[in-house]
Amino acid sequence: CFNRLGWFEDEEEDEGAEGCVLCRINDDDPALFGEKVTLKQQNLTVHYLCLLTSCGVYQRGKENEGILGFLVDDIRQEVRRSSHLTCVSCKKKGACVGCNVRSCRQMVHFPCGRNLSFISQFTEPFPSYCKNHAPSQSLSVDPNISLPQSCSVCLDSLDPVLSYSVLKCPSCHASWFHRDCVQRQAFSAGLFFFKCTLCNNKDRFQQEMLRMGIYIPERDASWELESDAYSDLLEVYKHCDSPSCLCEHGRSHSSIRGFVWFEVVRCCLCGSRGTHRKCSGLTLKTTDWACGDCTQATDGKASLVTSPQAVLEVRHGCCVVFCRPTLSDKSGSPEELLRCLGPQLHPGVVQVEVDGDQALSAGLDLVRRADFDATHLLSVNIVQDANAARQHFLKLLHQQIQDSVVFEGPCGSKNLALDAQALRDDLYFDVGCLLALCLVYGGPCLGFFSPGLYQCLFNYPPNCPLTTAFDLLPALLQISEAKSLEELRGVLEESWEFLQLAGCSRPISSLEDNQNLVEDLVSFTMITRMQLPLQRFREGLQTLGVFKQVQLHPSVFYNKFCEAAVPLTAQTLGQLFSVHFSKQEAKLNREMVVVTFWRHFLLECEVGRCSVSLQDVLRFSTGAEELPAAGLLPAPSVSFLHHPESSADEGLFPQSRPESRSLHLPITSTYKAFKSCMEQAISHHVHLLPA
């Protein structure tokens, strides 16, 4: 082995030095050489990156063995092997990093390799390449585009010529940086936060940097690993700002035990002012004190400002929203994705008391309970109609939410309405929570959202101008359809108050400016003035993870939110049922014929050739009046009833078990007999149902 001066020394004596046993350098720069690890018992010190790039040592142990999985004996063996190899840079022995090209014989120490433009890729199998064989970047940008003149990390001047020392982002081509700068950024940010400083691209950027020899540690960012790094954010204001402080211990004293008259109460609006209770004459129950500046800013009506905030704080303190920790990221039908959110069965059952048809009032009482748990099963008790089921409650709730003050617009294309009382009551959150429950617990498809509202909530279609229903804002339709500049200016004069409120009161010089004006007005109407309602509505939809699931698959759920339910067809109803055939061949042959009768019977129900409708068949077989958004659970099935005498066509009627979604079809030899018994049984069942 060679020491730092290049002289051969005894191996054990050299290994005991403070320098790395592989590169013979004492520098401790983790960003450039990796962590410097010392094993005092084995008298061994080594850089982590020197281990990774050495040609003859491999990670054969576990993470807690040796040095991060590299066994001590293997490291000593690599030191002996490299002691016979000369570095092409410093001309000293101990070169352990070689070019990965077999025909190339260049060997270097890892730090020396940086001086010779060696590139080591820190991915399996950790190859290194000399300057002649190293990967390079290409300048695939328009020559007319001006290139940056400074490093996007350190901001120092930079010559925009791609080389070993100068790299660029593969995505935006506008972010250039020094190799050492981006290496230190990668070491600080770690795998989870390392990305381009300009375009924020992460995947392509990391792949390219790994290819160009940048080491990215697989850990969290360094600022996240510091102990008490964010402790100052947990500090609250504790200082009495009263004109005359009565506390003997000073203005910074705050007592929360014993003599609570000198507890510092913070302003409920800004939080940056405080007072002792005694100093401002507050009672022990006062919690909504406002400082003088905030009271003056709200014209002495601070309670009106704090009311929505107080509601938010109370609601955030309750366990109302239950989001699934894992959501399906694979696309599928809306029914399959909603069933992924189905609540786990809990022993608890939440009881809902409905007075007549007051479903919305009962639903609001439900979600505002302090002990409300969305994962408990709903048990509905309708006082005036004890036979009504949960489906009836969800259908009533769905209709009454559409007609509530939270929404406005034509039927089937609703937008959120701005209502001050609804904000104070936090009704937007409650309605979002109830709609999420409707979707997961088997309620009908929503089908009344406007495309503009869906786009505001889920950004679908992405990166497109907002669409709106012009009947909500007649002025927008007039502006959009103006045929001349004079007509446009006349419309603007009539709507000057609305334009001034929206911040769009500007001179119009051409007719082409009306489209930009319409987009700005739509953005103000649906986003700017609706920020708090939209935020609370989104948070309500997060119940049971509905919002996140829709956000992952917005195109799949679009029809469920924005389009009316498709009328039931024979094909749709037939595909709902899975057929369970008998294993005996004689029975199987008769059952195959009855399946043909069943499909033909559904077709005749669809075109009106039967005395019953497809909705009657659905109610008879499953107990549901319409198909829920999450589909029918359990999945409907069809089995068969065999008569003891196979030649008899009468005496058997279809049987249904709505609780298990199973339908038993009678075995008949003719379609006429099958149709007759089906019509009689379904008609009898429908007439017995309550109105």
Coordinates of C-alpha atoms in Angstrom, one line a residue, residues 11 15 56-57 71-83:
E11 CA -0.6 -2.5 5.4
E15 CA -5.1 1.2 7.5
G56 CA -13.3 -5.8 -6.6
V57 CA -15.6 -5.4 -3.5
L71 CA -17.7 -6.8 5.0
V72 CA -14.3 -5.9 6.6
D73 CA -12.5 -8.9 5.1
D74 CA -13.7 -8.0 1.7
I75 CA -12.5 -4.4 2.1
R76 CA -9.1 -5.5 3.2
Q77 CA -8.9 -7.9 0.2
E78 CA -9.7 -5.0 -2.1
V79 CA -7.0 -2.9 -0.5
R80 CA -4.5 -5.7 -1.2
R81 CA -5.7 -6.1 -4.8
S82 CA -5.5 -2.4 -5.6
S83 CA -2.1 -2.0 -4.0

